[in-house]
Amino acid sequence: MRPRGRARTPFEVLDLPPDATAEEIQDAYLLLVSTYGENSYATYTVLSDRERKKILQQVEKAYQTLKHLRRTSDASQAEEEEAAAEVEPPALQSPVQPPPRRGRRWAWLSSLLAFLRVERSPDPNGHPLGSEVTRQLAGSYRLSAGQYLKNVRTHKGLSLDAIARSTRISVQHLQALEEDDLEELPSGSYRRMMLSSYARTLGLSSEALLQDLPEQRA
Amino acid sequence: MRQQSSHDGPVAGSAGAEGRRHFGVGVRPPEVQVPVAGEPAAALETEPERSPIWAVGGGKGGTGKTFVSAALAQQLARHGLAVNLVDADFGAPNLHTFLGVQDPSTDLSHFFYGNRLPLEEVLVEADGNGLKLAAGSNRRFSLANLEYFRRLRLLRHIRALPGQVIVDTGAGTALNSIDFFNVSDLPILVTNANPASIENLFLFLEAVALRILKQEVRTLGLQKEVSRRWEAEGKPPESVPSLLGIARDLGGGYQRRLLEALEPFQPCLIVNKTRGDEDILLGRCLVDVAKRCLGTRLCYVGAVPFDRRVTECLTRFLPFVSTHPSSEAAVAIMLIMDRLLERSQSLERQQ
């Protein structure tokens, strides 16, 4: 809500500072699509359907402008960033991005597909964004398994060393579990074993574990 | 350092109200506080340490305002803080039931009527850990429509309580809920991820925002001009945009003044009973809608996952957090508490 007068810049439309990165632009755009998109009820009673569509159009236009801007100005920088980036954002800037390392391929692919759905043909019945994008946008508000274990542990007044002694898992690995730092952890069933062993040490029964442990990231 | 108040004397209230939104409408506190007769002047010079008041509200009934109030209080108490819970849902009190206190020996009816005990003497222990509760009353129906002066007295006593205070307000947009929400140091909105909750959330938010704006209109001495224009426009529905529109047409920077008055109102938002990432994400969406369409900044502090054991605990008269401390919902409340404490402290520093 702002006084009438000068037109808003695309950054203002997306509620971003003018130095926002390509990733932030994409994140803001996706958030606004899920807020003002066809099947969202976040605007219920506040906006009419017409007003909602108008905002969506403004958002779309702002995003197209910024996407274009970023693509031309960051052409050289993007290469460096891509090389340095740990996780590539879903292919937005260029349709052909190198697929990520093994293990992430599926996540990458589904987010790419989810994104294409947004840009090409929004599903008239489902959530405007795919589940992978939704999960990504929920971000830090989503309780992770690591956060969960860490909180239960600190509340019980247990140190990582104590957990390490009883589980025979190294402190580094336990720390990685708590920080959800998958890079530092072995993959697959071994990681699951570590998690359940840690959880058991905290006194979480297998039943409680199933109920309590937030679904793990793939 | 806290000023211990006697019964019904002028409690730290009048002086403590300085510098923040005051209760209700009517008179605005004077810019310079004049010492009240009989009150030590020194107490006014060095403002007594006030207990921060968190108010939980949000319009729709059944979203979990009472659950969130009780769970937050339990976590704060487990964190080692002295916590007082006040059930300000006078018409439909059940905070005590959520804490497993079945028949509190004293309740707010003892504060408001009869011998009119001071609030501190009405508090009952709940859940150990130093958590105390001023329970609502099932004995007096007249509490539901509490008079303004009684609310004011309750507020004065709340301010004088030692320790952190959490006020659980009732559903709907009654002035009682709005005013407690409005005067708190940290207003907290609770919603669920469904259209009915969103509808009532925005109605509540707009009602609070309108109350703040109207207060500012009064301060600026614009009531007559505003109501004249409002009638000239055929009495459109009262809303934040319509009031701001009138202020804009008046010119003279009035719209800016109104927006400035609204600026400090930045309630926290909790999405309760979430059943997946979409519900969690909704909180972020609501922040944008509130900012874009109602000119109000919300601070999303977290989501609490749905847990059917909450109802189970209720039927067995057990407090949820201490019964299931390792549940995802209890841990989510703990993370929310961290964010609220952080926010509370940063707001205090700003003042």
Coordinates of C-alpha atoms in Angstrom, one line a residue:
Chain A
M1 CA 0.0 0.0 0.0
R2 CA 1.6 3.2 -1.1
P3 CA 0.7 6.7 -2.0
R4 CA -0.3 7.2 -5.6
G5 CA 2.2 8.8 -7.8
R6 CA 5.1 7.4 -9.7
A7 CA 4.9 3.9 -11.2
R8 CA 6.5 1.1 -9.2
T9 CA 9.7 -0.5 -10.4
P10 CA 9.7 -4.2 -11.1
F11 CA 11.7 -4.7 -7.9
E12 CA 9.0 -3.0 -5.9
V13 CA 6.3 -5.1 -7.5
L14 CA 8.2 -8.2 -6.4
D15 CA 9.0 -6.5 -3.0
L16 CA 12.7 -6.9 -3.5
P17 CA 15.7 -4.6 -3.0
P18 CA 17.3 -3.4 -6.3
D19 CA 20.4 -5.5 -5.7
A20 CA 18.4 -8.8 -5.4
T21 CA 20.1 -11.8 -6.9
A22 CA 18.7 -14.0 -9.6
E23 CA 17.8 -16.6 -7.0
E24 CA 16.0 -14.1 -4.8
I25 CA 14.1 -12.8 -7.8
Q26 CA 13.0 -16.3 -8.7
D27 CA 12.1 -17.1 -5.1
A28 CA 10.0 -13.9 -4.8
Y29 CA 8.3 -14.6 -8.1
L30 CA 7.3 -18.2 -7.1
L31 CA 6.0 -17.0 -3.7
L32 CA 3.8 -14.4 -5.4
V33 CA 2.5 -16.9 -7.9
S34 CA 1.5 -19.1 -5.1
T35 CA 0.0 -16.2 -3.3
Y36 CA -2.0 -14.6 -6.1
G37 CA -2.3 -17.7 -8.4
E38 CA -5.5 -19.3 -9.6
N39 CA -6.1 -21.7 -6.7
S40 CA -4.7 -19.6 -3.9
Y41 CA -7.1 -18.6 -1.1
A42 CA -4.6 -16.4 0.6
T43 CA -6.4 -13.3 -0.7
Y44 CA -9.9 -14.6 0.2
T45 CA -12.2 -11.7 1.0
V46 CA -9.4 -9.2 0.7
L47 CA -9.2 -9.1 -3.1
S48 CA -11.8 -9.7 -5.8
D49 CA -10.9 -12.1 -8.5
R50 CA -10.2 -9.2 -10.8
E51 CA -7.9 -7.5 -8.4
R52 CA -6.0 -10.7 -7.7
K53 CA -5.5 -11.3 -11.4
K54 CA -4.3 -7.8 -11.8
I55 CA -1.6 -8.3 -9.2
L56 CA -0.7 -11.6 -10.8
Q57 CA -0.3 -9.8 -14.1
Q58 CA 1.9 -7.1 -12.6
V59 CA 4.0 -9.8 -10.9
E60 CA 4.3 -11.7 -14.2
K61 CA 5.4 -8.6 -16.1
A62 CA 7.9 -7.5 -13.4
Y63 CA 9.4 -10.9 -13.4
Q64 CA 9.7 -11.2 -17.2
T65 CA 11.5 -7.8 -17.2
L66 CA 13.9 -8.7 -14.3
K67 CA 14.6 -12.1 -15.8
H68 CA 15.6 -10.5 -19.0
L69 CA 17.6 -7.9 -17.3
R70 CA 19.5 -10.4 -15.2
R71 CA 20.1 -12.7 -18.1
T72 CA 21.9 -10.0 -20.1
S73 CA 23.8 -8.3 -17.3
D74 CA 24.8 -11.4 -15.5
A75 CA 25.8 -13.4 -18.5
S76 CA 29.5 -13.5 -17.6
Q77 CA 28.9 -13.5 -13.9
A78 CA 26.5 -16.3 -14.1
E79 CA 29.1 -18.7 -15.4
E80 CA 31.3 -18.1 -12.3
E81 CA 28.3 -18.4 -10.0
E82 CA 27.2 -21.6 -11.5
A83 CA 30.6 -23.1 -11.1
A84 CA 30.7 -22.0 -7.5
A85 CA 27.1 -22.8 -6.5
E86 CA 26.6 -25.9 -4.4
V87 CA 23.0 -26.3 -5.5
E88 CA 21.7 -25.0 -8.8
P89 CA 18.4 -23.3 -8.7
P90 CA 15.7 -24.9 -10.8
A91 CA 16.5 -24.0 -14.4
L92 CA 14.9 -20.6 -14.8
Q93 CA 17.6 -18.5 -16.3
S94 CA 18.6 -20.8 -19.1
P95 CA 16.7 -23.9 -20.1
V96 CA 19.8 -26.0 -20.5
Q97 CA 21.7 -26.1 -17.2
P98 CA 24.0 -29.0 -16.4
P99 CA 22.2 -31.5 -14.3
P100 CA 23.4 -31.7 -10.7
R101 CA 25.4 -34.5 -9.3
R102 CA 24.0 -37.9 -8.7
G103 CA 21.4 -38.1 -5.9
R104 CA 20.1 -34.6 -6.6
R105 CA 19.1 -35.4 -10.2
W106 CA 15.6 -36.4 -9.3
A107 CA 15.0 -33.3 -7.1
W108 CA 16.4 -31.1 -9.8
L109 CA 14.3 -32.8 -12.4
S110 CA 11.1 -32.5 -10.5
S111 CA 11.6 -28.9 -9.6
L112 CA 12.4 -28.2 -13.2
L113 CA 9.2 -29.9 -14.2
A114 CA 7.3 -28.1 -11.5
F115 CA 8.6 -24.9 -12.8
L116 CA 7.7 -25.6 -16.4
R117 CA 4.2 -26.2 -15.2
V118 CA 4.1 -22.8 -13.7
E119 CA 5.4 -21.0 -16.7
R120 CA 3.5 -23.0 -19.4
S121 CA 0.2 -24.3 -18.1
P122 CA -0.8 -23.9 -14.6
D123 CA -2.8 -26.9 -13.4
P124 CA -6.3 -25.6 -13.0
N125 CA -7.1 -28.0 -10.1
G126 CA -3.9 -28.4 -8.2
H127 CA -1.6 -26.1 -6.3
P128 CA 0.0 -23.7 -8.7
L129 CA 3.5 -24.9 -7.8
G130 CA 4.8 -28.4 -7.6
S131 CA 5.5 -30.1 -4.3
E132 CA 9.3 -29.6 -4.6
V133 CA 8.9 -25.8 -5.2
T134 CA 6.4 -25.6 -2.3
R135 CA 8.8 -27.4 0.0
Q136 CA 11.6 -25.1 -1.1
L137 CA 9.5 -22.0 -0.5
A138 CA 8.3 -23.2 2.9
G139 CA 12.1 -23.1 3.7
S140 CA 13.0 -22.4 7.2
Y141 CA 9.4 -22.5 8.4
R142 CA 9.5 -26.2 7.8
L143 CA 10.7 -28.2 10.8
S144 CA 13.5 -30.4 9.6
A145 CA 14.6 -33.7 11.1
G146 CA 17.9 -32.1 12.2
Q147 CA 16.2 -29.1 13.9
Y148 CA 13.9 -31.5 15.6
L149 CA 16.6 -33.8 17.0
K150 CA 18.7 -30.9 18.1
N151 CA 15.8 -29.3 20.0
V152 CA 14.9 -32.5 21.8
R153 CA 18.6 -33.1 22.7
T154 CA 19.2 -29.6 24.0
H155 CA 16.0 -29.7 25.9
K156 CA 17.1 -32.9 27.6
G157 CA 20.3 -31.2 28.5
L158 CA 22.5 -33.7 26.5
S159 CA 25.7 -32.8 24.8
L160 CA 26.7 -34.0 21.4
D161 CA 29.6 -35.9 23.0
A162 CA 27.2 -37.9 25.2
I163 CA 25.1 -38.8 22.1
A164 CA 28.3 -39.7 20.3
R165 CA 29.4 -42.0 23.1
S166 CA 26.2 -43.9 23.2
T167 CA 25.5 -44.1 19.5
R168 CA 29.1 -44.5 18.4
I169 CA 28.5 -42.0 15.7
S170 CA 31.1 -39.3 15.3
V171 CA 30.4 -35.8 16.6
Q172 CA 30.9 -34.5 13.1
H173 CA 28.3 -36.7 11.7
L174 CA 25.9 -35.9 14.5
Q175 CA 26.4 -32.2 13.9
A176 CA 25.8 -32.8 10.2
L177 CA 22.6 -34.6 11.0
E178 CA 21.4 -31.7 13.2
E179 CA 22.3 -29.1 10.6
D180 CA 20.6 -31.1 7.8
D181 CA 24.0 -31.0 6.0
L182 CA 23.5 -33.9 3.7
E183 CA 26.8 -33.3 1.9
E184 CA 28.6 -34.3 5.0
L185 CA 26.6 -37.5 5.5
P186 CA 26.7 -40.9 4.0
S187 CA 23.7 -41.5 1.9
G188 CA 20.8 -44.0 1.9
S189 CA 20.1 -46.6 4.5
Y190 CA 23.3 -45.8 6.5
R191 CA 22.0 -42.3 7.1
R192 CA 18.6 -43.5 8.1
M193 CA 20.3 -45.9 10.6
M194 CA 22.2 -43.0 12.0
L195 CA 19.1 -41.0 12.4
S196 CA 17.1 -43.7 14.1
S197 CA 20.0 -44.6 16.4
Y198 CA 20.3 -40.9 17.4
A199 CA 16.5 -40.7 17.9
R200 CA 16.5 -43.9 20.0
T201 CA 19.2 -42.4 22.2
L202 CA 16.9 -39.4 22.9
G203 CA 14.3 -41.9 24.1
L204 CA 12.1 -41.6 21.1
S205 CA 10.4 -45.0 20.7
S206 CA 10.1 -46.4 17.2
E207 CA 6.4 -45.6 17.2
A208 CA 7.1 -42.0 18.4
L209 CA 9.8 -41.8 15.8
L210 CA 7.4 -42.5 13.0
Q211 CA 5.0 -40.0 14.4
D212 CA 7.4 -37.3 15.4
L213 CA 10.3 -37.3 13.0
P214 CA 9.6 -34.8 10.3
E215 CA 9.7 -36.4 6.9
Q216 CA 13.3 -36.5 5.7
R217 CA 14.5 -34.7 2.7
A218 CA 15.2 -37.1 -0.1
Chain B
M1 CA 13.2 -2.8 41.1
R2 CA 9.6 -3.6 40.2
Q3 CA 7.1 -1.6 41.9
Q4 CA 4.9 -3.8 44.0
S5 CA 1.4 -2.6 43.8
S6 CA -1.1 -2.6 46.5
H7 CA -4.7 -3.6 45.9
D8 CA -6.7 -1.2 43.9
G9 CA -4.5 1.9 44.2
P10 CA -3.2 3.5 41.1
V11 CA -0.9 0.7 39.9
A12 CA 2.0 1.4 37.6
G13 CA -0.6 1.5 34.9
S14 CA -1.0 5.2 34.2
A15 CA 2.7 5.8 34.2
G16 CA 3.5 2.6 32.5
A17 CA 1.2 3.3 29.6
E18 CA 3.5 6.1 28.5
G19 CA 5.1 5.6 25.2
R20 CA 2.9 2.9 23.9
R21 CA -0.5 2.6 22.5
H22 CA -3.0 3.2 25.2
F23 CA -6.1 1.2 26.0
G24 CA -9.2 1.9 24.0
V25 CA -10.2 5.3 22.6
G26 CA -11.1 8.4 24.4
V27 CA -8.3 10.4 26.0
R28 CA -4.8 10.1 24.7
P29 CA -2.2 10.1 27.4
P30 CA -0.6 13.5 27.8
E31 CA 2.8 14.0 26.3
V32 CA 4.3 14.8 29.7
Q33 CA 3.2 12.6 32.5
V34 CA 2.0 14.5 35.6
P35 CA 2.7 12.5 38.8
V36 CA -0.5 11.1 40.2
A37 CA -1.3 12.3 43.7
G38 CA -0.2 9.8 46.3
E39 CA 2.2 8.0 44.0
P40 CA 5.9 8.4 44.6
A41 CA 7.4 10.8 42.0
A42 CA 10.6 8.8 41.8
A43 CA 8.7 5.8 40.4
L44 CA 7.7 8.0 37.4
E45 CA 11.2 9.2 36.7
T46 CA 12.7 5.8 36.5
E47 CA 10.1 3.8 34.7
P48 CA 9.6 0.5 36.5
E49 CA 10.7 -2.6 34.7
R50 CA 7.6 -3.8 32.9
S51 CA 6.7 -7.3 32.2
P52 CA 6.4 -7.9 28.5
I53 CA 2.8 -8.7 27.4
W54 CA 2.2 -11.1 24.6
A55 CA -1.4 -11.2 23.3
V56 CA -2.7 -14.1 21.3
G57 CA -5.6 -13.3 18.9
G58 CA -6.8 -13.8 15.4
G59 CA -10.5 -13.7 14.8
K60 CA -11.7 -17.2 14.0
G61 CA -12.7 -19.5 16.8
G62 CA -11.1 -22.9 17.0
T63 CA -7.9 -22.0 15.3
G64 CA -5.9 -22.8 18.4
K65 CA -5.4 -19.5 20.1
T66 CA -5.8 -21.1 23.5
F67 CA -3.7 -24.1 22.6
V68 CA -0.9 -21.8 21.3
S69 CA -1.2 -19.6 24.5
A70 CA -1.0 -22.6 26.8
A71 CA 1.8 -24.3 24.8
L72 CA 3.9 -21.1 24.5
A73 CA 3.5 -20.4 28.2
Q74 CA 4.6 -24.0 29.0
Q75 CA 7.6 -23.7 26.9
L76 CA 8.6 -20.4 28.3
A77 CA 8.2 -21.8 31.8
R78 CA 10.4 -24.8 30.9
H79 CA 12.9 -22.3 29.5
G80 CA 13.1 -21.0 33.1
L81 CA 11.0 -17.8 32.9
A82 CA 8.3 -16.8 35.3
V83 CA 5.2 -16.8 33.2
N84 CA 1.7 -15.6 33.9
L85 CA -1.2 -16.6 31.6
V86 CA -4.4 -14.5 31.6
D87 CA -7.6 -15.9 30.0
A88 CA -9.1 -12.8 28.5
D89 CA -11.6 -14.9 26.5
F90 CA -14.2 -13.9 29.0
G91 CA -17.1 -15.2 27.1
A92 CA -15.8 -18.7 26.5
P93 CA -12.9 -19.4 28.8
N94 CA -11.0 -22.6 28.7
L95 CA -7.3 -21.9 29.1
H96 CA -7.4 -23.8 32.4
T97 CA -8.8 -26.9 30.7
F98 CA -5.9 -26.8 28.2
L99 CA -3.5 -26.8 31.2
G100 CA -5.3 -29.6 33.0
V101 CA -6.5 -27.3 35.8
Q102 CA -10.1 -28.6 36.1
D103 CA -11.5 -26.4 38.8
P104 CA -9.3 -23.4 39.6
S105 CA -9.8 -22.3 43.2
T106 CA -9.8 -18.7 42.2
D107 CA -10.6 -17.1 38.9
L108 CA -11.1 -13.7 37.3
S109 CA -14.6 -13.3 38.8
H110 CA -12.8 -12.9 42.1
F111 CA -10.8 -10.1 40.5
F112 CA -13.7 -8.3 39.1
Y113 CA -16.5 -8.8 41.6
G114 CA -17.0 -9.3 45.3
N115 CA -13.9 -8.6 47.3
R116 CA -12.0 -7.7 44.2
L117 CA -8.8 -9.5 44.9
P118 CA -5.6 -8.2 43.3
L119 CA -4.7 -10.1 40.2
E120 CA -1.6 -11.7 41.9
E121 CA -3.9 -13.4 44.4
V122 CA -6.2 -14.8 41.8
L123 CA -3.3 -16.6 40.0
V124 CA -3.3 -20.4 40.4
E125 CA -0.3 -22.7 39.8
A126 CA -0.5 -24.7 36.7
D127 CA 1.8 -27.4 35.3
G128 CA 4.6 -26.7 37.8
N129 CA 7.7 -24.9 36.5
G130 CA 6.5 -21.5 37.8
L131 CA 3.6 -21.1 35.4
K132 CA 0.7 -19.2 36.8
L133 CA -2.8 -18.8 35.5
A134 CA -5.5 -16.2 35.9
A135 CA -8.4 -18.4 34.8
G136 CA -11.6 -17.2 33.2
S137 CA -14.8 -17.8 35.1
N138 CA -17.6 -20.2 34.4
R139 CA -19.5 -18.7 37.3
R140 CA -20.3 -15.2 36.0
F141 CA -21.9 -14.7 32.6
S142 CA -21.7 -10.9 32.9
L143 CA -17.9 -11.3 32.4
A144 CA -18.6 -11.9 28.7
N145 CA -19.6 -8.2 28.2
L146 CA -16.9 -6.7 30.4
E147 CA -17.2 -3.0 31.0
Y148 CA -14.4 -0.7 29.8
F149 CA -13.3 0.3 33.2
R150 CA -13.0 -3.3 34.4
R151 CA -10.8 -4.1 31.4
L152 CA -8.7 -1.1 32.2
R153 CA -8.2 -2.3 35.7
L154 CA -7.3 -5.7 34.5
L155 CA -4.7 -4.2 32.2
R156 CA -3.2 -2.1 35.0
H157 CA -2.8 -5.2 37.1
I158 CA -1.4 -7.3 34.3
R159 CA 1.3 -4.6 33.7
A160 CA 2.3 -4.9 37.4
L161 CA 2.7 -8.7 37.4
P162 CA 6.2 -9.9 37.9
G163 CA 7.4 -11.9 34.8
Q164 CA 6.3 -12.6 31.3
V165 CA 2.6 -12.3 30.6
I166 CA 0.6 -14.1 27.9
V167 CA -3.0 -12.9 27.3
D168 CA -5.3 -15.3 25.4
T169 CA -8.0 -13.2 23.8
G170 CA -11.4 -14.4 22.5
A171 CA -12.5 -15.0 18.9
G172 CA -14.3 -12.4 16.9
T173 CA -13.7 -8.7 16.6
A174 CA -15.2 -7.5 19.9
L175 CA -13.5 -4.5 21.3
N176 CA -12.3 -6.6 24.2
S177 CA -10.2 -8.8 22.0
I178 CA -9.0 -5.9 19.8
D179 CA -8.0 -3.8 22.7
F180 CA -6.0 -6.4 24.5
F181 CA -4.3 -7.3 21.2
N182 CA -3.6 -3.6 20.5
V183 CA -2.0 -2.7 23.8
S184 CA 0.3 -5.7 24.0
D185 CA 4.0 -5.5 23.4
L186 CA 3.9 -8.4 21.1
P187 CA 0.6 -9.2 19.3
I188 CA 0.5 -12.7 18.0
L189 CA -2.0 -13.9 15.3
V190 CA -3.1 -17.5 15.1
T191 CA -4.7 -18.9 11.9
N192 CA -5.3 -22.2 10.2
A193 CA -4.7 -23.0 6.6
N194 CA -8.3 -22.7 5.3
P195 CA -10.4 -20.0 3.7
A196 CA -12.7 -19.5 6.8
S197 CA -9.7 -18.8 9.0
I198 CA -8.2 -16.5 6.5
E199 CA -11.5 -14.6 6.2
N200 CA -11.7 -14.0 9.9
L201 CA -8.0 -13.3 10.2
F202 CA -8.1 -10.4 7.7
L203 CA -11.3 -9.1 9.3
F204 CA -9.7 -9.1 12.7
L205 CA -6.5 -7.5 11.3
E206 CA -8.5 -4.8 9.5
A207 CA -10.5 -4.1 12.7
V208 CA -7.4 -3.6 14.7
A209 CA -5.8 -1.5 12.0
L210 CA -8.9 0.6 11.7
R211 CA -9.0 1.2 15.4
I212 CA -5.4 2.5 15.3
L213 CA -6.2 4.7 12.3
K214 CA -9.3 6.1 13.8
Q215 CA -7.4 6.9 17.0
E216 CA -4.9 8.8 14.9
V217 CA -7.7 10.6 13.0
R218 CA -9.0 11.8 16.4
T219 CA -5.5 12.9 17.4
L220 CA -5.2 14.9 14.2
G221 CA -8.6 16.4 14.9
L222 CA -10.0 15.1 11.6
Q223 CA -13.1 13.2 12.8
K224 CA -15.6 15.7 11.5
E225 CA -13.9 16.2 8.2
V226 CA -13.5 12.4 7.7
S227 CA -17.1 11.5 8.6
R228 CA -18.4 14.4 6.3
R229 CA -16.5 13.0 3.4
W230 CA -17.4 9.5 4.3
E231 CA -21.1 10.4 4.2
A232 CA -20.6 12.4 1.0
E233 CA -19.3 9.3 -0.7
G234 CA -22.5 7.4 0.2
K235 CA -21.0 5.7 3.3
P236 CA -18.9 3.1 1.6
P237 CA -17.9 0.1 3.8
E238 CA -15.4 1.1 6.4
S239 CA -12.0 -0.2 5.5
V240 CA -8.3 0.6 5.7
P241 CA -8.1 1.6 2.0
S242 CA -11.2 3.7 2.1
L243 CA -10.0 5.6 5.2
L244 CA -6.6 6.1 3.7
G245 CA -8.2 7.2 0.5
I246 CA -10.1 9.9 2.3
A247 CA -6.9 11.0 4.1
R248 CA -5.2 11.2 0.7
D249 CA -7.9 13.4 -0.8
L250 CA -7.7 15.7 2.3
G251 CA -4.0 16.3 1.4
G252 CA -1.8 18.0 3.9
G253 CA 0.3 14.8 4.4
Y254 CA -2.5 13.2 6.4
Q255 CA -2.3 9.9 4.6
R256 CA 1.4 9.8 5.5
R257 CA 0.6 10.5 9.2
L258 CA -1.9 7.7 9.2
L259 CA 0.5 5.2 7.6
E260 CA 3.1 6.3 10.2
A261 CA 0.6 5.5 13.0
L262 CA 0.0 2.1 11.5
E263 CA 3.7 1.4 11.1
P264 CA 4.5 0.2 14.6
F265 CA 1.7 -2.4 14.4
Q266 CA 3.5 -5.4 13.2
P267 CA 1.9 -8.5 14.6
C268 CA 3.5 -12.0 14.6
L269 CA 1.8 -14.7 12.6
I270 CA 1.5 -18.4 13.5
V271 CA -0.1 -21.0 11.2
N272 CA -1.5 -23.7 13.4
K273 CA -2.6 -27.3 12.6
T274 CA -0.6 -27.5 9.3
R275 CA -0.8 -30.7 7.3
G276 CA 2.0 -30.2 4.8
D277 CA 4.3 -27.8 3.1
E278 CA 1.5 -25.9 1.3
D279 CA 0.0 -25.0 4.7
I280 CA 3.4 -23.9 6.0
L281 CA 4.0 -21.8 2.8
L282 CA 0.6 -20.1 3.3
G283 CA 2.1 -18.1 6.2
R284 CA 4.5 -16.4 3.8
C285 CA 1.7 -15.7 1.3
L286 CA -0.4 -14.0 4.0
V287 CA 2.5 -11.8 4.9
D288 CA 2.5 -10.5 1.3
V289 CA -1.2 -10.0 1.1
A290 CA -1.3 -8.1 4.5
K291 CA 1.4 -5.8 3.3
R292 CA 0.2 -5.2 -0.2
C293 CA -3.5 -4.9 0.6
L294 CA -3.8 -3.8 4.2
G295 CA -0.6 -1.9 4.7
T296 CA 0.2 -4.1 7.7
R297 CA 3.5 -5.8 8.1
L298 CA 3.2 -9.3 9.6
C299 CA 6.1 -11.2 11.0
Y300 CA 5.7 -14.9 10.2
V301 CA 7.2 -16.8 13.2
G302 CA 6.3 -20.4 12.3
A303 CA 3.9 -23.2 11.7
V304 CA 2.7 -25.8 14.2
P305 CA 1.9 -29.2 12.6
F306 CA -1.5 -30.8 13.3
D307 CA -1.3 -33.3 16.1
R308 CA -4.4 -35.3 17.1
R309 CA -2.8 -35.9 20.5
V310 CA -3.7 -32.3 21.4
T311 CA -7.4 -33.4 21.6
E312 CA -6.4 -36.6 23.4
C313 CA -4.6 -34.6 26.0
L314 CA -7.6 -32.3 26.4
T315 CA -10.0 -35.2 27.0
R316 CA -7.6 -36.6 29.7
F317 CA -7.1 -33.1 31.2
L318 CA -3.3 -33.2 30.5
P319 CA -1.3 -30.2 29.4
F320 CA 0.0 -31.0 25.9
V321 CA 3.6 -29.8 26.0
S322 CA 4.6 -31.5 29.2
T323 CA 2.8 -34.7 28.2
H324 CA 4.4 -34.8 24.7
P325 CA 7.6 -32.7 25.0
S326 CA 9.2 -34.5 22.1
S327 CA 6.3 -34.2 19.7
E328 CA 6.8 -32.2 16.5
A329 CA 4.2 -29.7 17.6
A330 CA 5.9 -29.1 20.9
V331 CA 9.3 -28.6 19.2
A332 CA 7.7 -26.3 16.7
I333 CA 6.3 -24.2 19.5
M334 CA 9.8 -24.1 21.0
L335 CA 11.3 -22.7 17.8
I336 CA 8.4 -20.2 17.6
M337 CA 9.1 -19.2 21.2
D338 CA 12.8 -18.6 20.3
R339 CA 11.7 -16.3 17.4
L340 CA 9.2 -14.5 19.6
L341 CA 11.7 -13.9 22.4
E342 CA 14.2 -12.6 19.8
R343 CA 11.6 -10.3 18.4
S344 CA 10.4 -9.1 21.8
Q345 CA 14.0 -8.2 22.8
S346 CA 14.7 -6.4 19.6
L347 CA 11.5 -4.4 19.9
E348 CA 12.5 -3.5 23.5
R349 CA 15.9 -2.3 22.3
Q350 CA 14.2 -0.1 19.8
Q351 CA 12.1 1.7 22.4

